[in-house]
Coordinates of C-alpha atoms in Angstrom, one line a residue:
X1055 CA 101.3 118.5 130.5
X1056 CA 104.4 116.2 130.2
X1057 CA 103.3 114.2 133.3
X1058 CA 100.4 112.4 131.6
X1059 CA 100.1 108.8 132.4
X1060 CA 97.7 106.2 130.9
X1061 CA 95.0 106.8 133.4
X1062 CA 95.1 110.6 132.8
X1063 CA 95.0 110.0 129.0
X1064 CA 92.0 107.7 129.3
X1065 CA 90.2 110.5 131.1
X1066 CA 91.1 113.0 128.3
X1067 CA 90.1 110.5 125.6
X1068 CA 86.8 109.5 127.3
X1069 CA 85.8 113.1 127.9
X1070 CA 86.6 114.0 124.2
X1071 CA 84.7 111.1 122.8
X1072 CA 81.7 111.9 125.1
X1073 CA 81.7 115.4 123.7
X1074 CA 80.9 114.1 120.2
X1075 CA 77.7 115.7 119.1
X1076 CA 75.9 116.3 115.7
X1077 CA 76.2 120.0 114.7
X1078 CA 74.3 120.8 111.4
X1079 CA 72.7 124.0 110.4
X1080 CA 69.4 125.3 109.2
X1081 CA 70.2 128.9 108.3
X1082 CA 73.4 131.1 108.0
X1083 CA 72.7 132.3 111.5
X1084 CA 73.7 128.9 112.8
X1085 CA 77.2 129.3 111.3
X1086 CA 80.2 131.4 112.3
X1087 CA 81.2 134.6 110.5
X1088 CA 82.6 133.9 107.0
X1089 CA 80.5 130.7 106.7
X1090 CA 77.2 129.9 105.1
X1091 CA 74.7 127.2 105.6
X1092 CA 74.6 125.4 102.2
X1093 CA 73.5 122.0 100.8
X1094 CA 76.4 119.7 100.3
X1095 CA 76.1 116.4 98.5
X1096 CA 77.3 113.4 100.6
X1097 CA 77.2 109.7 100.1
X1098 CA 74.3 109.4 102.5
X1099 CA 72.4 112.3 100.9
X1100 CA 72.3 116.1 100.7
X1101 CA 72.9 117.8 104.1
X1102 CA 72.8 121.4 105.2
X1103 CA 76.3 122.2 106.6
X1104 CA 78.4 125.3 107.4
X1105 CA 80.8 126.0 104.6
X1106 CA 83.5 128.7 104.5
X1107 CA 82.9 131.2 101.8
X1108 CA 84.5 134.1 100.0
X1109 CA 81.5 134.4 97.6
X1110 CA 77.9 133.3 97.3
X1111 CA 77.1 133.9 93.6
X1112 CA 79.2 134.5 90.5
X1113 CA 78.6 138.3 90.7
X1114 CA 80.6 138.3 93.9
X1115 CA 83.7 137.4 91.8
X1116 CA 83.9 140.8 90.0
X1117 CA 83.1 139.3 86.6
X1118 CA 86.4 137.5 86.5
X1119 CA 85.7 134.0 87.7
X1120 CA 82.9 131.8 89.0
X1121 CA 81.8 131.1 92.5
X1122 CA 82.5 127.4 92.9
X1123 CA 82.5 124.8 95.7
X1124 CA 85.7 122.8 96.2
X1125 CA 86.0 119.8 98.4
X1126 CA 88.6 117.2 99.6
X1127 CA 88.1 114.0 101.7
X1128 CA 91.1 113.8 104.1
X1129 CA 90.5 110.4 105.5
X1130 CA 88.1 111.5 108.3
X1131 CA 85.7 113.9 106.7
X1132 CA 85.2 116.2 103.8
X1133 CA 86.5 119.8 103.8
X1134 CA 84.4 122.1 101.6
X1135 CA 84.8 125.8 100.7
X1136 CA 83.0 128.2 98.3
X1137 CA 85.4 130.5 96.5
X1138 CA 86.0 132.3 93.2
X1139 CA 87.9 130.7 90.4
X1140 CA 90.6 132.8 88.7
X1141 CA 91.1 132.1 84.9
X1142 CA 94.6 133.5 85.2
X1143 CA 95.5 131.2 88.1
X1144 CA 97.1 127.8 88.1
X1145 CA 93.8 125.9 87.7
X1146 CA 90.0 126.3 87.9
X1147 CA 89.0 122.6 88.0
X1148 CA 90.6 119.1 88.5
X1149 CA 90.7 118.7 84.8
X1150 CA 93.4 121.4 84.7
X1151 CA 95.7 119.2 86.8
X1152 CA 97.8 116.1 86.3
X1153 CA 96.4 112.6 87.2
X1154 CA 96.1 112.2 90.9
X1155 CA 96.0 115.9 91.6
X1156 CA 93.1 118.1 92.7
X1157 CA 92.5 121.8 92.1
X1158 CA 92.0 123.2 95.6
X1159 CA 92.4 126.4 97.6
X1160 CA 95.0 125.2 100.1
X1161 CA 96.2 127.2 103.0
X1162 CA 100.0 126.8 102.7
X1163 CA 100.6 128.4 106.1
X1164 CA 98.8 125.5 107.9
X1165 CA 100.8 122.7 109.4
X1166 CA 98.2 120.2 108.1
X1167 CA 96.6 120.3 104.7
X1168 CA 93.6 122.6 105.1
X1169 CA 91.4 124.3 102.6
X1170 CA 90.8 128.1 102.8
X1171 CA 88.3 130.2 100.9
X1172 CA 90.9 132.9 100.8
X1173 CA 93.7 130.8 99.3
X1174 CA 94.5 130.7 95.6
X1175 CA 93.6 127.6 93.6
X1176 CA 96.6 125.2 93.0
X1177 CA 97.1 121.7 91.7
X1178 CA 97.9 119.5 94.8
X1179 CA 98.0 116.0 96.0
X1180 CA 96.9 116.2 99.6
X1181 CA 96.4 112.5 100.4
X1182 CA 94.5 111.3 103.5
X1183 CA 96.2 112.0 106.8
X1184 CA 93.7 112.1 109.7
X1185 CA 92.5 108.5 109.8
X1186 CA 93.3 106.4 112.9
X1187 CA 96.9 105.4 113.2
X1188 CA 100.3 107.0 113.6
X1189 CA 101.2 108.3 110.1
X1190 CA 104.4 107.6 108.2
X1191 CA 105.5 111.1 107.3
X1192 CA 108.3 111.7 104.8
X1193 CA 109.1 115.4 104.5
X1194 CA 105.6 117.0 104.3
X1195 CA 104.1 113.9 102.6
X1196 CA 102.0 111.3 104.4
X1197 CA 103.1 108.0 102.9
X1198 CA 100.9 104.9 102.6
X1199 CA 100.6 101.9 100.3
X1200 CA 97.9 101.7 97.7
X1201 CA 95.0 99.2 97.9
X1202 CA 95.7 95.8 96.3
X1203 CA 93.5 92.8 95.6
X1204 CA 95.0 90.1 97.8
X1205 CA 93.6 87.6 100.3
X1206 CA 96.3 87.2 102.9
X1207 CA 95.9 90.4 105.0
X1208 CA 92.2 90.7 105.9
X1209 CA 90.7 89.4 109.1
X1210 CA 87.3 88.0 108.2
X1211 CA 84.4 90.2 109.5
X1212 CA 80.7 89.5 110.0
X1213 CA 79.5 93.1 110.6
X1214 CA 76.1 94.0 109.3
X1215 CA 75.9 95.7 105.9
X1216 CA 74.2 99.1 105.2
X1217 CA 72.7 100.1 101.8
X1218 CA 74.7 100.2 98.7
X1219 CA 75.8 103.9 99.0
X1220 CA 76.7 103.4 102.6
X1221 CA 78.8 100.3 101.7
X1222 CA 80.8 102.2 99.2
X1223 CA 81.5 105.1 101.5
X1224 CA 82.5 102.7 104.4
X1225 CA 84.7 100.7 102.1
X1226 CA 86.5 103.8 101.0
X1227 CA 86.9 105.1 104.6
X1228 CA 88.2 101.8 106.0
X1229 CA 90.6 101.5 103.1
X1230 CA 92.1 104.8 104.2
X1231 CA 92.2 103.5 107.8
X1232 CA 93.8 100.2 106.7
X1233 CA 96.5 102.0 104.7
X1234 CA 97.3 104.3 107.6
X1235 CA 97.5 101.5 110.1
X1236 CA 99.7 99.5 107.7
X1237 CA 102.0 102.5 107.3
X1238 CA 102.1 102.9 111.1
X1239 CA 104.1 99.7 111.3
X1240 CA 106.9 101.5 109.3
X1241 CA 106.5 104.6 111.4
X1242 CA 107.1 102.7 114.6
X1243 CA 110.0 100.9 113.0
X1244 CA 111.6 104.2 112.2
X1245 CA 110.9 105.5 115.7
X1246 CA 112.6 102.5 117.2
X1247 CA 115.8 103.2 115.2
X1248 CA 115.7 106.8 116.4
X1249 CA 115.3 105.7 120.0
X1250 CA 118.3 103.4 119.7
X1251 CA 120.4 106.2 118.2
X1252 CA 119.5 108.3 121.3
X1253 CA 120.3 105.5 123.8
X1254 CA 116.7 105.0 124.9
X1255 CA 115.9 102.7 127.8
X1256 CA 114.6 99.2 127.2
X1257 CA 110.9 99.8 128.1
X1258 CA 110.6 102.4 125.4
X1259 CA 112.1 100.2 122.8
X1260 CA 110.0 97.2 123.9
X1261 CA 106.7 99.1 123.9
X1262 CA 107.5 100.7 120.5
X1263 CA 107.9 97.3 118.9
X1264 CA 104.7 96.1 120.7
X1265 CA 102.9 99.1 119.2
X1266 CA 104.0 98.1 115.7
X1267 CA 102.6 94.7 116.3
X1268 CA 99.3 96.3 117.4
X1269 CA 99.2 98.2 114.1
X1270 CA 99.6 95.0 112.1
X1271 CA 96.5 93.7 113.7
X1272 CA 94.6 97.0 113.2
X1273 CA 95.5 96.9 109.5
X1274 CA 94.2 93.3 109.2
X1275 CA 91.0 94.2 110.9
X1276 CA 90.6 97.3 108.7
X1277 CA 91.3 95.4 105.5
X1278 CA 88.7 92.8 106.6
X1279 CA 86.1 95.6 106.8
X1280 CA 87.1 96.8 103.4
X1281 CA 86.5 93.3 102.1
X1282 CA 83.2 93.1 103.9
X1283 CA 81.9 96.4 102.6
X1284 CA 83.3 96.2 99.1
X1285 CA 82.9 92.4 98.5
X1286 CA 86.4 92.3 97.0
X1287 CA 89.8 91.0 98.3
X1288 CA 91.8 93.8 100.0
X1289 CA 95.3 94.3 101.3
X1290 CA 98.2 96.6 101.0
X1291 CA 100.4 97.0 97.9
X1292 CA 104.1 97.8 98.1
X1293 CA 105.0 100.7 100.4
X1294 CA 107.5 103.1 98.9
X1295 CA 110.4 103.7 101.3
X1296 CA 112.1 106.4 99.2
X1297 CA 113.3 109.0 101.6
X1298 CA 112.3 107.1 104.7
X1299 CA 115.2 107.4 107.1
X1300 CA 115.5 107.8 110.8
X1301 CA 116.1 111.4 112.0
X1302 CA 119.4 112.0 113.8
X1303 CA 118.8 115.4 115.5
X1304 CA 117.0 115.2 118.8
X1305 CA 114.9 118.3 118.1
X1306 CA 113.5 116.8 114.9
X1307 CA 112.8 113.5 116.6
X1308 CA 110.9 115.3 119.4
X1309 CA 108.9 117.4 116.8
X1310 CA 107.8 114.3 114.9
X1311 CA 107.0 112.5 118.2
X1312 CA 104.7 115.4 119.4
X1313 CA 102.9 115.7 116.1
X1314 CA 102.5 112.0 115.2
X1315 CA 102.5 110.4 118.7
X1316 CA 101.5 112.7 121.5
X1317 CA 98.9 114.7 119.5
X1318 CA 98.1 112.3 116.7
X1319 CA 97.7 109.1 118.7
X1320 CA 95.7 110.9 121.5
X1321 CA 93.3 112.4 119.0
X1322 CA 93.1 109.1 117.1
X1323 CA 92.2 107.2 120.2
X1324 CA 89.5 109.7 121.1
X1325 CA 88.0 109.6 117.6
X1326 CA 88.0 105.8 117.6
X1327 CA 86.3 105.7 121.0
X1328 CA 83.7 108.2 119.8
X1329 CA 83.2 106.1 116.7
X1330 CA 82.6 103.0 118.8
X1331 CA 80.0 104.9 120.9
X1332 CA 78.0 106.1 117.8
X1333 CA 78.2 102.7 116.1
X1334 CA 75.0 100.6 116.4
X1335 CA 76.5 97.3 115.1
X1336 CA 78.1 95.4 118.0
X1337 CA 80.8 93.7 116.0
X1338 CA 81.9 97.0 114.4
X1339 CA 81.7 98.8 117.7
X1340 CA 84.0 96.2 119.3
X1341 CA 86.6 96.6 116.6
X1342 CA 86.6 100.4 117.1
X1343 CA 86.8 100.0 120.9
X1344 CA 89.8 97.7 120.6
X1345 CA 91.6 100.1 118.3
X1346 CA 90.8 103.0 120.7
X1347 CA 92.2 101.1 123.6
X1348 CA 95.5 100.2 121.7
X1349 CA 95.8 103.8 120.4
X1350 CA 95.5 105.1 124.0
X1351 CA 98.4 103.0 125.0
X1352 CA 100.4 104.2 122.0
X1353 CA 99.6 107.8 123.0
X1354 CA 100.8 107.1 126.5
X1355 CA 104.0 105.7 125.1
X1356 CA 104.5 108.9 123.1
X1357 CA 104.1 111.1 126.1
X1358 CA 106.4 108.8 128.2
X1359 CA 109.0 109.1 125.4
X1360 CA 108.7 112.9 125.4
X1361 CA 109.2 113.0 129.2
X1362 CA 112.4 111.0 128.7
X1363 CA 113.6 113.3 126.0
X1364 CA 113.0 116.3 128.3
X1365 CA 114.7 114.6 131.3
X1366 CA 117.6 113.0 129.5
X1367 CA 118.2 114.5 126.1
X1368 CA 117.9 118.2 126.7
X1369 CA 114.5 118.9 125.1
X1370 CA 113.1 122.1 126.6
X1371 CA 109.8 121.5 128.4
X1372 CA 108.3 124.9 127.5
X1373 CA 109.1 124.4 123.8
X1374 CA 107.5 121.0 123.9
X1375 CA 104.3 122.3 125.5
X1376 CA 104.1 125.2 123.0
X1377 CA 104.5 122.8 120.1
X1378 CA 101.8 120.5 121.6
X1379 CA 99.4 123.4 121.7
X1380 CA 100.2 124.4 118.1
X1381 CA 99.8 120.9 116.8
X1382 CA 96.4 120.3 118.6
X1383 CA 95.1 123.6 117.3
X1384 CA 96.3 122.9 113.7
X1385 CA 94.7 119.4 113.7
X1386 CA 91.4 120.8 115.3
X1387 CA 91.1 123.3 112.5
X1388 CA 91.4 120.7 109.7
X1389 CA 88.5 118.7 111.2
X1390 CA 86.2 121.8 111.7
X1391 CA 84.2 121.4 108.5
X1392 CA 80.5 120.6 108.0
X1393 CA 80.6 117.2 106.4
X1394 CA 78.1 114.6 107.5
X1395 CA 78.6 111.2 109.1
X1396 CA 77.0 107.9 108.4
X1397 CA 74.3 107.1 110.8
X1398 CA 75.1 104.3 113.2
X1399 CA 78.1 103.0 111.3
X1400 CA 80.8 104.8 113.3
X1401 CA 81.7 107.3 110.6
X1402 CA 81.8 110.7 112.4
X1403 CA 80.6 113.9 110.8
X1404 CA 83.1 116.7 110.4
X1405 CA 81.5 118.6 113.3
X1406 CA 81.5 115.6 115.5
X1407 CA 85.2 115.0 114.8
X1408 CA 85.9 118.7 115.4
X1409 CA 84.0 118.5 118.7
X1410 CA 86.2 115.6 119.9
X1411 CA 89.3 117.5 119.0
X1412 CA 88.0 120.7 120.6
X1413 CA 87.6 118.9 123.9
X1414 CA 91.2 117.6 123.6
X1415 CA 92.4 121.1 122.9
X1416 CA 90.7 122.4 126.1
X1417 CA 92.1 119.6 128.2
X1418 CA 95.7 119.5 126.8
X1419 CA 96.1 123.2 126.1
X1420 CA 94.5 125.0 129.1
X1421 CA 96.7 128.1 128.6
X1422 CA 94.8 128.7 125.4
X1423 CA 91.4 127.3 126.2
X1424 CA 91.2 128.7 129.7
X1425 CA 90.5 125.4 131.6
X1426 CA 92.5 123.8 134.4
X1427 CA 94.7 120.8 133.7

């Protein structure tokens, strides 16, 4: 696994993007055990999707709570579950929580924020972490700047416009992408300091800074699309750097590199390429294809950095491979929901995104998936 070069990654990414298929449902028989085929309201209309359930009607809750659907948009797609409320618990609805928090059944054992029909309801701020771009992670928080009305960041765009509901949804999604791409600049800046502390060779430092420059352009393109779809000026507000500091332990540096770079950038590149292939507008497809190409190079940089850490800084190769498998599986599970996409505008459905990640899981983790490298 650690011998991946750019050509090999392109094959992985291309195969994953080609595996992107629509997977809806008509009846419960189309869903896995523990899931039900239910109507879920989306921006583009009501769709029948597979939803994880611990109940179907209020009577299933033993006369204590109500069987209620809870949902969270994580930047790529909407996770939805059907579960019982508990009046004695921390919350039963968002109104029970502070501003900016949601009442959600969150699986606290998952490495990534993930909803579970079996988890208790708690007030949480999950944020949006699966959009394209290397995240800026501080502790367990994905850090990004808020959207601001400013005119100096956006690259003008002439992409076509969908209907009003579609514009609103696309503006929201691209605002998430833009914030993540903007935060990626800080993530690569921190990575460069960590590499310098480890005595990294010049090619890794050079390419890390070039990747940060790519992310500036990605953010400008994304803010341009926010402006196009929303009709309002868009750019980043101030980015909080509280707690942002380079790691000093090589194990911690390697762990973050695997999660955010090797896995995150590889999946991000495959998702962007899949989005470009489902997009019917040529201008928007070209933007997504450019981002996919850049993210593929960033993924290769992450794998190359990991190889150097194994060869020169004592990181155990087996430990690294096992962590890659765990991170791919964790990310795959967060995308495996039934949310719908948005036609030919490059916004993948949850099942499409999950199919892309499933293919990457099979190709990068053959020990689990049973395929050859």
